[in-house]
Coordinates of C-alpha atoms and ligand atoms in Angstrom, one line a residue:
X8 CA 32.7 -3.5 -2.1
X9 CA 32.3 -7.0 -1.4
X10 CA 32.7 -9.5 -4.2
X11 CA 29.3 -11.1 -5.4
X12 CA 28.5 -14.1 -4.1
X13 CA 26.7 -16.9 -6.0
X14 CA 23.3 -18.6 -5.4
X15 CA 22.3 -19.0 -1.7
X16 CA 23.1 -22.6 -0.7
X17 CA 19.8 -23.4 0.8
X18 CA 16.7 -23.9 -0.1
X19 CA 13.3 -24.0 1.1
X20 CA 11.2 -27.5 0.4
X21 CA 8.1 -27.4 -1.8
X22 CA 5.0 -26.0 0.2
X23 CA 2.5 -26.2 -2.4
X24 CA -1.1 -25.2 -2.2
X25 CA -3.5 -28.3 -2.5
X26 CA -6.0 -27.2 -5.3
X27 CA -8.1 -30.5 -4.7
X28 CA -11.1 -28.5 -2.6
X29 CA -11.8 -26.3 -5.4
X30 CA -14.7 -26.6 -7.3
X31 CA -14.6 -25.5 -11.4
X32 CA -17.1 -26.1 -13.6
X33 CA -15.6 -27.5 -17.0
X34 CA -17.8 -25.1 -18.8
X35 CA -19.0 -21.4 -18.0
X36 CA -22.0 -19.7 -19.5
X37 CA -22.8 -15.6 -19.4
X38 CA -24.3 -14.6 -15.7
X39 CA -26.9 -12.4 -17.3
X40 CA -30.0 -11.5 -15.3
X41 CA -29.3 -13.8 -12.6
X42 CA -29.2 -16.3 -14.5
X43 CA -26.6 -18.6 -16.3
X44 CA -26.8 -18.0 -20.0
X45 CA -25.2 -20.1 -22.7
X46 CA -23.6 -17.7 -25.8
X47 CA -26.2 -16.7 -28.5
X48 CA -23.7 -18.1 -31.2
X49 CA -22.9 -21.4 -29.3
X50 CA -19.3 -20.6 -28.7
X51 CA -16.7 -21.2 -26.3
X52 CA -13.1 -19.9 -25.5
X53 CA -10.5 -22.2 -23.6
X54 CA -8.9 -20.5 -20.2
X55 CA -5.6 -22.3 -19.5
X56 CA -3.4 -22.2 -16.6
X57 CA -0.2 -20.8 -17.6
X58 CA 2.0 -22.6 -15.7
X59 CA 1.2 -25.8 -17.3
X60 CA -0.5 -24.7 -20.3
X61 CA -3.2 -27.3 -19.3
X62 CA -6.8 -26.2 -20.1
X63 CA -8.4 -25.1 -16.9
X64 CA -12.1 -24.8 -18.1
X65 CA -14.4 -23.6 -21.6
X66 CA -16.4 -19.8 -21.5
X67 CA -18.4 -18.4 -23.5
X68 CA -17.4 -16.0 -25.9
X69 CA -19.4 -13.1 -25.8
X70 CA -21.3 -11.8 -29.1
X71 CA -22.9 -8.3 -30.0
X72 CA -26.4 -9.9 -28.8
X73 CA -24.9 -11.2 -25.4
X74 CA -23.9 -8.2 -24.1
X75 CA -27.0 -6.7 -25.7
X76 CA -29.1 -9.2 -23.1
X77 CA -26.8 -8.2 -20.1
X78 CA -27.6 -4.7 -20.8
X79 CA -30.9 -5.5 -20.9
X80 CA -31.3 -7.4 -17.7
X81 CA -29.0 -4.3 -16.0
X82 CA -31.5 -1.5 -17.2
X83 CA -34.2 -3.8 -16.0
X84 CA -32.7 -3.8 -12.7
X85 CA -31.8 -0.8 -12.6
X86 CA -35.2 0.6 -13.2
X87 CA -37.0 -2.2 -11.2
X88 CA -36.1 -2.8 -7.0
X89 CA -32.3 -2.1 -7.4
X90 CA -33.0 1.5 -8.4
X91 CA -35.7 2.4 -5.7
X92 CA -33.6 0.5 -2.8
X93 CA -32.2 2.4 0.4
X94 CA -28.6 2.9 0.5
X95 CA -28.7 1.1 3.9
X96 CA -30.6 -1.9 1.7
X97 CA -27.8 -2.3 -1.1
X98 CA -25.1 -1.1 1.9
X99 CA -26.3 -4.7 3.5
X100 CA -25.7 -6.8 0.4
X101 CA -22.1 -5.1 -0.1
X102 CA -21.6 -6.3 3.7
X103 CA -22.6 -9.7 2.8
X104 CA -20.5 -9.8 -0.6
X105 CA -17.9 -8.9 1.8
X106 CA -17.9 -11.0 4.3
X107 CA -18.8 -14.1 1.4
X108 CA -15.3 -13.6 0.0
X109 CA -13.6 -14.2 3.6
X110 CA -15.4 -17.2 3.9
X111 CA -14.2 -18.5 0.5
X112 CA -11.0 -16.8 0.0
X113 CA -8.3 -19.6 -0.2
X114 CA -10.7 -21.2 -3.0
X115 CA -10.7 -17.7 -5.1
X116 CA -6.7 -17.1 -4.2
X117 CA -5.9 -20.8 -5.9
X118 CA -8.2 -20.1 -8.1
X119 CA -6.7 -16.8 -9.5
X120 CA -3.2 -18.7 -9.2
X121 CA -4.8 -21.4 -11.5
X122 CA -5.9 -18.8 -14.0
X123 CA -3.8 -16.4 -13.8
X124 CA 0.2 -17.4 -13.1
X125 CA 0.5 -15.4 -9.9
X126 CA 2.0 -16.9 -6.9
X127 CA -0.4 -17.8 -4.2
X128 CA 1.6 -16.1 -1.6
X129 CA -0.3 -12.8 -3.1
X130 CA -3.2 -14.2 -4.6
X131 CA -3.9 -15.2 -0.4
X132 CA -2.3 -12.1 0.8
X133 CA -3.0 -9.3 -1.3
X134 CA -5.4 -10.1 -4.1
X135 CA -8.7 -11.6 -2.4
X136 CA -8.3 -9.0 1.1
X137 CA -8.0 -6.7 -0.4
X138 CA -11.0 -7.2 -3.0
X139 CA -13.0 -8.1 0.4
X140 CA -11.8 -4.4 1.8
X141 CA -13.5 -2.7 -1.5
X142 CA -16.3 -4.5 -0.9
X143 CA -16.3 -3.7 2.9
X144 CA -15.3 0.1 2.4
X145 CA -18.4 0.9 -0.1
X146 CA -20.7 -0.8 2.1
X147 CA -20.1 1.9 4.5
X148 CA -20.5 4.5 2.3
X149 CA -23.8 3.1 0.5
X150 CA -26.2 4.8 3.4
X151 CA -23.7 8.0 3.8
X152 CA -23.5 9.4 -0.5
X153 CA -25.4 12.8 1.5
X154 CA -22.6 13.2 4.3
X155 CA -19.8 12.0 1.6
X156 CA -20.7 14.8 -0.5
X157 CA -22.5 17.3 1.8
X158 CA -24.5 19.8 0.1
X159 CA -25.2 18.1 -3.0
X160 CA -27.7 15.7 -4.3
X161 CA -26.5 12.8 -6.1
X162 CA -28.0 10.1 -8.2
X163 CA -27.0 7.1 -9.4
X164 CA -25.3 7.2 -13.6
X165 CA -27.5 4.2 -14.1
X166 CA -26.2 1.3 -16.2
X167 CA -21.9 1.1 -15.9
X168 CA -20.0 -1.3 -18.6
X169 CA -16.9 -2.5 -16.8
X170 CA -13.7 -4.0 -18.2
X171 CA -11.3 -5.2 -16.5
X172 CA -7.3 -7.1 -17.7
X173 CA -5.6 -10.1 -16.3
X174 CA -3.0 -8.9 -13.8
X175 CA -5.6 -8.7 -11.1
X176 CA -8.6 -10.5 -12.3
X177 CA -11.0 -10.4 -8.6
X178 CA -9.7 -7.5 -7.3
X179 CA -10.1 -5.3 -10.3
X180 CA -13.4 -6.8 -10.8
X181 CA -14.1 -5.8 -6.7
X182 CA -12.8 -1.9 -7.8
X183 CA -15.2 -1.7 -10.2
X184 CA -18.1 -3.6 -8.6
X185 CA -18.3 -2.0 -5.2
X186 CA -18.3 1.2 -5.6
X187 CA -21.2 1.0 -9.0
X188 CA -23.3 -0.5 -6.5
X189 CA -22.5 1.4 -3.5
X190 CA -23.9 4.4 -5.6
X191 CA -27.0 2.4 -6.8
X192 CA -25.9 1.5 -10.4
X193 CA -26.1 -1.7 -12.4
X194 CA -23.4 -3.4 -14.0
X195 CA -22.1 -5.3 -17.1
X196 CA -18.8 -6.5 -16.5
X197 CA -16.0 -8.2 -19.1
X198 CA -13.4 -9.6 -17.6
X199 CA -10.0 -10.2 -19.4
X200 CA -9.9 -13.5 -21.9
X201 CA -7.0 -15.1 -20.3
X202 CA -8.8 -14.7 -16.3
X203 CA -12.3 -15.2 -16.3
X204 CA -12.9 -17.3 -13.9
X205 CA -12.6 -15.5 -10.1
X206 CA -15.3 -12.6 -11.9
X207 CA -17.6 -15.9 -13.0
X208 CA -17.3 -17.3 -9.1
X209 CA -17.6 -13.8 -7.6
X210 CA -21.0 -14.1 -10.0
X211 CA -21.7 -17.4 -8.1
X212 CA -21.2 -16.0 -4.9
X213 CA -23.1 -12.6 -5.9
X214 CA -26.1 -15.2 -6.1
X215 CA -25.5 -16.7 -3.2
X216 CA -25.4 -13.3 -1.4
X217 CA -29.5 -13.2 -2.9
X218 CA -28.7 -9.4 -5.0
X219 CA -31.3 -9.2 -7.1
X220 CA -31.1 -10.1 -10.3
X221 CA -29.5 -8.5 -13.2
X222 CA -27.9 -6.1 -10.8
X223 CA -24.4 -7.6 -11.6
X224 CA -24.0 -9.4 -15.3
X225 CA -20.8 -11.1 -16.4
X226 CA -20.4 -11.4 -19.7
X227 CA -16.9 -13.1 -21.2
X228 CA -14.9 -12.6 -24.5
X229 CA -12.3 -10.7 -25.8
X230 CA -11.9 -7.6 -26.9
X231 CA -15.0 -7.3 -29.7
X232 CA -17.0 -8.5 -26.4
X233 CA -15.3 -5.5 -24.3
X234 CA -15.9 -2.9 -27.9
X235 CA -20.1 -4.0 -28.1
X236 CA -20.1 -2.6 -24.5
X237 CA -18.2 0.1 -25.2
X238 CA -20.3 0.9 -28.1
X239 CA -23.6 0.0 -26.8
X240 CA -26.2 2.8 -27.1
X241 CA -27.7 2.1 -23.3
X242 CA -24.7 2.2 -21.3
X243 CA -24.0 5.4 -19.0
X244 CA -20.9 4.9 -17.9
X245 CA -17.9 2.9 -19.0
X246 CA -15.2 2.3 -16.8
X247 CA -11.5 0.8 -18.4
X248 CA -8.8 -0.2 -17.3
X249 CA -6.3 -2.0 -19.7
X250 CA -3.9 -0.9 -22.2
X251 CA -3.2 2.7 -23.2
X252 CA -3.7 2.0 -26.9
X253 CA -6.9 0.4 -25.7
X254 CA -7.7 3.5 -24.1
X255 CA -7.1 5.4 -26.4
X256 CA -9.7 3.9 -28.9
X257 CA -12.6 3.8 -26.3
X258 CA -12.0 7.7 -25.7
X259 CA -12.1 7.9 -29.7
X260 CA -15.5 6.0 -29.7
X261 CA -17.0 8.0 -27.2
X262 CA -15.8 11.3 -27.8
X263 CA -19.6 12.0 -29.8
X264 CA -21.5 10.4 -26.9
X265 CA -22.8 11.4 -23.3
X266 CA -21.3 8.5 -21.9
X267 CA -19.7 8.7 -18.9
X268 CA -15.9 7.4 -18.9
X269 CA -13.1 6.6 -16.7
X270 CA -9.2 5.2 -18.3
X271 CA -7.0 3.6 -16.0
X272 CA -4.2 2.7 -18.1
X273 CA -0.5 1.9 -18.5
X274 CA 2.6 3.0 -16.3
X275 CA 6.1 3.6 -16.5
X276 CA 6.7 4.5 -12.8
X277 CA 10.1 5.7 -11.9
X278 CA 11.7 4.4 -8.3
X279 CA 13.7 6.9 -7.1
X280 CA 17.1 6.1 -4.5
X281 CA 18.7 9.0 -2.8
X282 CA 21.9 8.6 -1.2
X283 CA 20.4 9.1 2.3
X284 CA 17.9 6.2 1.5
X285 CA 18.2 2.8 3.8
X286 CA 19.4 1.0 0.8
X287 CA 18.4 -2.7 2.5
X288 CA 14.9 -1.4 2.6
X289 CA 15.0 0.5 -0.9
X290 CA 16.5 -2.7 -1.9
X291 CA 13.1 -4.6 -0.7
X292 CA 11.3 -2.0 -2.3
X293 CA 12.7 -2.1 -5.6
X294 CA 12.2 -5.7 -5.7
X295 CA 8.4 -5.6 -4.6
X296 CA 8.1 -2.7 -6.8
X297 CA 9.1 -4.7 -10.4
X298 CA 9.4 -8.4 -9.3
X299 CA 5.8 -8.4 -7.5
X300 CA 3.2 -10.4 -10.0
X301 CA 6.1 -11.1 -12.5
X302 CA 6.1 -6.9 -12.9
X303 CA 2.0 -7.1 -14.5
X304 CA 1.4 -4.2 -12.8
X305 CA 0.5 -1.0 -14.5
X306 CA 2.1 0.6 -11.4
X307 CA 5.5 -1.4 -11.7
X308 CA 8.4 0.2 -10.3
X309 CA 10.4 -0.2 -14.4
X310 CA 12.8 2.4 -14.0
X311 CA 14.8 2.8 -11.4
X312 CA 16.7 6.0 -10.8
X313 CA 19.8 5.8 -7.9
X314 CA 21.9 8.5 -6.6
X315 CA 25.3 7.8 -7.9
X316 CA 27.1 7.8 -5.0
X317 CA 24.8 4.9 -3.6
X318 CA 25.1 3.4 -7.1
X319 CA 27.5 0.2 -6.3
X320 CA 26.0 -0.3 -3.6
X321 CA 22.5 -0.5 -4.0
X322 CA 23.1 -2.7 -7.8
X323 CA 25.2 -5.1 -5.3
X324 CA 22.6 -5.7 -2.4
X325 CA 19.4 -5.7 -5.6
X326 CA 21.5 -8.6 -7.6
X327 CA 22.1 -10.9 -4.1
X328 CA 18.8 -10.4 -3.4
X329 CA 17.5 -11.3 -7.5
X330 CA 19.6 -15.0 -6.7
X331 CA 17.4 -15.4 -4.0
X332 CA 13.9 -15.0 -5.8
X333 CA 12.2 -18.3 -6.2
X334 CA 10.6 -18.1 -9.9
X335 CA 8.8 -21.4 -10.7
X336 CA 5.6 -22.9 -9.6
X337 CA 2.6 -20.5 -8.8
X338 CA 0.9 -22.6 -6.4
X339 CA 4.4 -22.8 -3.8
X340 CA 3.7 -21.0 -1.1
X341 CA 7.5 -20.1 -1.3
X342 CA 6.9 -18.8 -5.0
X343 CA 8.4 -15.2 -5.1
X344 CA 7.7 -15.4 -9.4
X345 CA 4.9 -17.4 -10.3
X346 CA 4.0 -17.5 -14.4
X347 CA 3.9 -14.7 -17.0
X348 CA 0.3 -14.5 -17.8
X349 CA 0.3 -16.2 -21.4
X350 CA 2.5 -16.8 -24.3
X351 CA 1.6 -13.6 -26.1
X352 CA 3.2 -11.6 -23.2
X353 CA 5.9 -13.8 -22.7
X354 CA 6.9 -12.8 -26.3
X355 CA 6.4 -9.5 -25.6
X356 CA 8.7 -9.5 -23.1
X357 CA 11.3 -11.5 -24.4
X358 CA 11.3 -8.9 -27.1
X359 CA 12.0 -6.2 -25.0
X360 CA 15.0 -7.4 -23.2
X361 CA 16.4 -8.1 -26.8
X362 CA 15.9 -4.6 -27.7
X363 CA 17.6 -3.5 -24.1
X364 CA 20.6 -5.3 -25.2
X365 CA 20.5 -4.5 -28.3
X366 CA 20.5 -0.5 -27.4
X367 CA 23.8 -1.6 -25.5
X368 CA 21.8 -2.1 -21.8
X369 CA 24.3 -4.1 -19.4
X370 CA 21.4 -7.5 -18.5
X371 CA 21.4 -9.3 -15.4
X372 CA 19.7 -12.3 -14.5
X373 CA 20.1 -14.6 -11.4
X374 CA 20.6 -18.2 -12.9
X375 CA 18.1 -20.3 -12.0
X376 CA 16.1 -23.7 -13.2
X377 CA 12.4 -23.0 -14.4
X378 CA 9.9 -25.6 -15.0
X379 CA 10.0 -27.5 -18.1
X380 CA 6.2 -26.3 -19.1
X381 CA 4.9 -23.1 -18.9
X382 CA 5.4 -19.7 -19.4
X383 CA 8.6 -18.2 -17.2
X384 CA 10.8 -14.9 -17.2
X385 CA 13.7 -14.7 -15.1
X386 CA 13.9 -11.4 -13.0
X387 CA 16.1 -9.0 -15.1
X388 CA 17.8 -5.9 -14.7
X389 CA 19.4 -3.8 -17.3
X390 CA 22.5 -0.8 -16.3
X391 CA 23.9 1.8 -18.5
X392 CA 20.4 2.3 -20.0
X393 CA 20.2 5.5 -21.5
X394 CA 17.2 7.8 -21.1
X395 CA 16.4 7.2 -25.2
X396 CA 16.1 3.2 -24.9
X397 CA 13.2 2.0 -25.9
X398 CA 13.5 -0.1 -22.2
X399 CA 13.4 3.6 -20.2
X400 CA 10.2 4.5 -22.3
X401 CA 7.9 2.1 -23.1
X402 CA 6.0 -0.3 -20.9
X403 CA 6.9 -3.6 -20.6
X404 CA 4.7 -5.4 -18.4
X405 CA 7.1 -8.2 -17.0
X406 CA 10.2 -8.5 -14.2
X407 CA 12.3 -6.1 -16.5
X408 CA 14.2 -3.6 -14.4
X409 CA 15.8 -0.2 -16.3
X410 CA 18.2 1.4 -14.2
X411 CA 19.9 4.8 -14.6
X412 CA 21.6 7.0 -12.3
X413 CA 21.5 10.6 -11.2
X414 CA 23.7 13.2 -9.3
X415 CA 21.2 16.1 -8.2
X416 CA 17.3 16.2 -7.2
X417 CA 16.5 18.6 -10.2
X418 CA 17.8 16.4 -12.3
X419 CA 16.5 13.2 -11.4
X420 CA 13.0 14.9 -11.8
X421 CA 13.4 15.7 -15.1
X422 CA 14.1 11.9 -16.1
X423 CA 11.6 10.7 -13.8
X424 CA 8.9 13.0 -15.2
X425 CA 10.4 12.4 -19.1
X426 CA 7.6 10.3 -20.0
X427 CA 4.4 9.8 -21.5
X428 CA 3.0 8.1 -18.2
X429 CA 2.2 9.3 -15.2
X430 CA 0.7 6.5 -12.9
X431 CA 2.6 6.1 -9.6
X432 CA 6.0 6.6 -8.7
X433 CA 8.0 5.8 -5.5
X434 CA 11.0 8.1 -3.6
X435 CA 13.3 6.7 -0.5
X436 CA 14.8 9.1 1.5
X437 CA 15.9 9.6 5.1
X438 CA 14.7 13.1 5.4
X439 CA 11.0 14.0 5.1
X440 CA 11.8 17.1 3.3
X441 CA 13.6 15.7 0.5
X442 CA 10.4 13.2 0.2
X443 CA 8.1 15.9 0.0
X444 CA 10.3 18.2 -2.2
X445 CA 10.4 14.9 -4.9
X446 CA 6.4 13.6 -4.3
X447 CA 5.0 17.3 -5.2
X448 CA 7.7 17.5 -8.1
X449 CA 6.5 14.1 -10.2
X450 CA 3.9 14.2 -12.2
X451 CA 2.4 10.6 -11.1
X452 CA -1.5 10.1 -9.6
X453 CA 0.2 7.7 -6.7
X454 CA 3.9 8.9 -4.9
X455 CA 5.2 6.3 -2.4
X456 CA 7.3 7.4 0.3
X457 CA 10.1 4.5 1.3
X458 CA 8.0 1.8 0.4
X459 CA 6.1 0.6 -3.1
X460 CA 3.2 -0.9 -4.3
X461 CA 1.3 -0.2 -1.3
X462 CA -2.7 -0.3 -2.2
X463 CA -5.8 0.8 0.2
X464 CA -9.5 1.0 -0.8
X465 CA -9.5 4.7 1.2
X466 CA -7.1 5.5 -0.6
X467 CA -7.7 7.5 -4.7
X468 CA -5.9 5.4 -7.0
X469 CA -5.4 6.6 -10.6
X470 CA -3.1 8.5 -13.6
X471 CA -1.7 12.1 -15.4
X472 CA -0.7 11.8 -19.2
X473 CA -1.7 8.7 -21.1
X474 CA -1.9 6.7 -17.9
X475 CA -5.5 7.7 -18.4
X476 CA -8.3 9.9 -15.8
X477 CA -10.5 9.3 -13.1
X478 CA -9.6 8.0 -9.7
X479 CA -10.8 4.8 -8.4
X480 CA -11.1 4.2 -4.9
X481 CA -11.8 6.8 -1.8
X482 CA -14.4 9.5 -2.2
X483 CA -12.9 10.5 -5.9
X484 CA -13.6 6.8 -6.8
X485 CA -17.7 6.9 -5.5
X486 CA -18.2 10.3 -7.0
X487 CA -17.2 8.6 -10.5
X488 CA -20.3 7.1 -10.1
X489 CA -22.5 10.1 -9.8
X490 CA -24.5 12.3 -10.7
X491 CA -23.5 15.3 -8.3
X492 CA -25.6 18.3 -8.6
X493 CA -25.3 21.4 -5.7
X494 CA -28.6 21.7 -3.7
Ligands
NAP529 P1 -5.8 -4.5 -22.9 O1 -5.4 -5.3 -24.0 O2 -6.1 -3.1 -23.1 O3 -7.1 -5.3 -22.3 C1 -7.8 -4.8 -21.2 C2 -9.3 -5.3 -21.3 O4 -9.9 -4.7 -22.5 C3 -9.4 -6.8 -21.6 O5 -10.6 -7.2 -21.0 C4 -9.5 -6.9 -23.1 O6 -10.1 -8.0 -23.6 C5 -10.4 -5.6 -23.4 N1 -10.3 -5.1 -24.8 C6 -9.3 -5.3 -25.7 N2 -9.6 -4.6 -26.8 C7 -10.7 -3.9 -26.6 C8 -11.5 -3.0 -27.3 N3 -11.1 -2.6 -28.6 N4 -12.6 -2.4 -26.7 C9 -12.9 -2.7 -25.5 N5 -12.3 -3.6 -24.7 C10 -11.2 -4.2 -25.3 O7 -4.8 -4.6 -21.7 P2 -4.1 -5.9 -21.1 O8 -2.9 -6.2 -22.0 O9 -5.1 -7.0 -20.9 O10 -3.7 -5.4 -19.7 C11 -2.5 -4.8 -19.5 C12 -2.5 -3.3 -19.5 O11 -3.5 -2.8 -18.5 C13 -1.2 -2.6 -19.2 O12 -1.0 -1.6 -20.1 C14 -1.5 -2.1 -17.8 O13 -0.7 -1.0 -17.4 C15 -2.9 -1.8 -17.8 N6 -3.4 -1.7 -16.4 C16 -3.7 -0.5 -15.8 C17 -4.2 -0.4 -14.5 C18 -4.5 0.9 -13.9 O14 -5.2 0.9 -12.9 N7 -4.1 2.0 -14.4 C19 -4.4 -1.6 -13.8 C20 -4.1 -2.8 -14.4 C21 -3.6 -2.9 -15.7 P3 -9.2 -9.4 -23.8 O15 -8.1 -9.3 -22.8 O16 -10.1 -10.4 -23.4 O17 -8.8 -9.3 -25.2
MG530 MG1 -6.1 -18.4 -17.8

C-alpha cells in the first residue's frame, strides 16, 4: 500500500459568486392571503449568513394569531376559485411557477448560499433544478389525478400545514408545494428559523406567477410558529419534515385528531463496500454521500460499512481524496464544504466527534485553513468504531464519517439494519446480484445501487422505523394529498 501523501500542491484560485444582483429586502413580513403581513405582536427574528455571522435580513416571527390569519386566508381560498378550478387551470400555474424559478435561479441559488452555508456549486446545481423539476413534474399530473389513480375518485384534503428545516430550504419548500397544489389544496407553509428567505422569494415569485390569493401563505417563526399549525383546529393535513424527536411530538398531538399526517425524519443510512466494488467510484460515493451539504442531510451516508479485504484500501483512496476537499467560503464556486448551518449545530457536532474519540474511535481530518469567521467543520472520519458508539447510532447531522468493517453479506446486514432509522441506504458492488440480494435485505425507504444521494421528483422518497411515514414525491407522494375513494 502506498504511503499517504500530504496535501495536493495546487490549488484552484477563488471563483466566487458575485451576490451584488440580488435583491433582499432588509425586513420580511408574513405572505398571508396574497398579501404581505407585518406580525400581529410586532416582532421580528434576525436571519444571518453563517459564513460570516453577518445579519442577512429581519422576519417576522410568527404568533398563534398569525398562523390563525394564514389559515384563514387558505380555507378562503380553498373554498373560493382555487377549489372549483380545473386541474388543467392550476396544472398551468405549476408550469409557470416552474418555469419562474429557471428564470431566476442563480438569484435563489446565492440566495440559499447566503442563508443557508451551502456551497453554491449545489445550491446552482442541485437545489433550485431540482425544486423547478417538482414543480414541473406535478404540473403534469394536475389534469391526469383520474388516469394516475384509475378507478377511483379523488378529492383534494383541503387546507395542508407544511414545515419544512434548513438543510434544503427551496427545495423542500418545492416538495411540499407542488404536489398540495397539483391535488387542489391550499397551503400554510413554515419554513425553518435559520432559512427563511428562498420560501419568502418563492412567495414573491408565487405572486408574480398571478395564483390566486391565499392559495400559498408563508408564515415564519420557530418552532411555537411550526406547533400553532400543527395544533390548529382547521388544518387537514400536516406534512413534517424535521427532527425525529420533533416528529415524534406532532404524532403525539395528533394522535386524537382526523388530521391527515406525513413524518419525514432523521437518518442514519449505512454505505455499504463490497470487495468487488470499484473502490475509486465508491470512494466518490462515500464522499458525496457524507461530505455533500456539510453531511445536513437526513439521507447522509454516516456509517460506512467496507468489506475487510478492500479495508486498506478504500480508507487510503477516502483520506487522499478528504485533503483534497475545499471547506471554506460558500459562495466559491470551487467550495466542496461550505458553512455548518448555525452555531447551535456546530456545537452539536463538535460534541459528537468528542464522544467518538472518547469511545476510543481512531479521527481523521485533512488539515486545512478555515476562515477566521463563521461557522466550519473539517470533514472527519472515525475507524475502529464499534457498533455500540454513540457515533454508529445516533444522528449527527455534519461531515462525520463512522466506519466499520465486515467479512460476510449476512453480517453486514445485520449492522446495517441495527438501527432505529431506516431512511436510505447505499450498496456498491460489481455484480447485480449481490446489489439486489443487499437492496431487498435493508430495511431503508431509498437503496442506492453504486452511487448516493441521487434525488428525482418521479421518484418516492421517504422512511421505515423512526425515520418517519409517507412518501413524498412520484405517485405515493400525490396520493398523500388525497382523498382516494374506489368508484
Ligand atoms: P427540527 O428541529 O425538527 O425542525 C424542523 C422544523 O420544525 C423547523 O421548521 C422547526 O422550526 C420546526 N419545529 C421545531 N419544533 C417544532 C414543534 N414543536 N412543532 C412544530 N414544528 C416545530 O429539525 P431540524 O434540526 O431543523 O432539521 C434537521 C432534521 O431534519 C434532521 O433530523 C434531519 O434528518 C431531518 N430531515 C429529514 C428529511 C427527510 O426527508 N426525512 C429531510 C431533511 C431533514 P425552527 O427550525 O424554526 O425552530
Ligand atoms: Mg440564515
Amino acid at each position: 500500500m502506498p504511503k499517504k501523501k500530504s496535501a495536493p500542491d495546487w490549488n484552484y484560485a477563488p471563483a466566487p459568486e458575485s451576490s451584488s444582483q440580488v435583491n433582499l429586502a432588509k425586513r420580511y413580513d408574513h405572505f398571508i392571503g396574497g398579501k404581505w403581513t407585518p406580525p400581529s405582536n410586532q416582532s421580528y427574528f434576525t436571519s444571518t449568513n453563517p459564513a460570516t455571522g453577518k445579519k442577512i435580513a429581519e422576519v417576522a416571527d410568527g404568533s398563534p394569531t398569525d398562523v390563525e390569519a394564514a389559515v384563514k386566508a387558505a380555507r378562503a381560498a380553498y373554498k373560493g376559485s382555487w377549489g372549483k378550478m380545473s386541474g388543467r387551470e392550476r396544472g398551468k400555474y405549476l408550469y409557470r411557477i416552474a418555469r419562474l424559478i429557471q428564470e431566476r435561479a442563480r438569484e435563489f441559488a446565492i440566495i440559499e448560499t447566503l442563508d443557508g452555508g451551502k456551497p453554491i456549486r449545489e445550491a446552482r446545481d442541485i437545489d433550485i433544478p431540482l425544486a423547478a423539476n417538482h414543480f414541473f413534474y406535478h404540473a403534469g399530473w394536475a389534469d391526469k389525478l383520474d388516469y394516475a389513480f384509475p378507478n377511483q375518485k379523488t378529492a383534494p384534503l383541503g387546507v395542508a400545514g407544511q414545515i419544512i428545516p434548513w438543510n434544503f430550504p427551496f427545495l423542500m419548500a418545492a416538495w411540499k408545494i407542488a404536489p398540495a397544489l397539483a391535488t387542489g389544496n391550499t397551503v400554510v407553509l413554515k419554513p425553518a428559523e435559520t432559512t427563511p428567505l428562498t420560501a419568502l422569494k418563492l412567495a414573491e415569485l408565487i405572486a408574480d406567477a398571478g395564483l390566486p390569493d391565499g392559495v400559498v401563505n408563508i408564515v415564519t417563526g420557530a418552532g411555537e410558529t411550526g406547533a400553532a399549525i400543527v395544533n390548529h383546529g382547521d388544518i387537514d393535513k400536516i406534512a413534517f419534515t424535521g427532527s425525529t424527536a420533533v416528529g415524534k411530538l406532532i404524532q403525539k398531538s395528533l394522535a386524537h385528531t382526523e388530521k391527515r399526517l406525513t413524518l419525514e425524519l432523521g437518518g442514519k443510512a449505512a454505505n455499504i463496500i463490497l470487495d468487488d466494488a470499484p473502490i475509486d467510484q465508491a470512494v466518490e460515493g462515500i464522499v458525496n454521500g457524507i461530505y455533500f451539504n456539510q453531511g445536513h442531510v437526513c439521507c447522509a451516508g454516516s456509517r460506512l460499512f467496507v468489506q475487510e479485504n478492500v479495508f486498506d484500501e478504500v480508507m487510503w483512496k477516502l483520506k487522499r481524496r478528504m485533503d483534497s476537499l475545499i471547506v471554506g467560503d460558500p459562495l466559491d464556486k470551487n467550495t466542496d464544504i461550505g458553512a455548518i448551518n448555525s452555531k447551535a449545530q456546530l456545537k452539536t457536532i463538535q460534541r459528537y466527534i468528542k464522544a467518538g474519540i472518547k469511545d476510543g474511535g481512531e479521527i481523521y481530518q485533512p488539515s486545512c485553513d478555515l476562515p477566521a469567521k463563521g461557522n466550519w467543520c473539517l470533514p472527519t472520519v472515525f475507524t475502529n468504531v464499534a457498533q455500540s458508539s454513540i457515533i454508529a447510532q445516533e444522528e449527527i447531522f455534519g461531515p462525520v464519517l463512522a466506519v466499520q468493517t465486515f467479512r460476510t453479506v449476512p453480517e453486514v446486514i445485520e449492522k446495517a439494519n441495527n438501527t432505529p432509522y431506516g431512511l436510505s441506504a447505499g450498496v456498491w458492488s460489481d455484480k447485480g446480484a449481490r446489489l439486489f440480494q443487499l437492496t431487498k435485505s435493508l430495511q431503508a425507504g431509498v437503496v442506492w445501487g453504486n452511487t448516493f444521494n441521487q434525488f428525482d421528483p418521479t421518484s418516492p422518497f421517504g422512511g421505515f422505523k423512526e425515520s418517519g411515514y409517507g412518501r413524498e414525491g412520484g405517485l405515493h407522494g400525490l396520493a398523500a394529498y388525497l382523498n382516494l375513494e374506489f368508484s
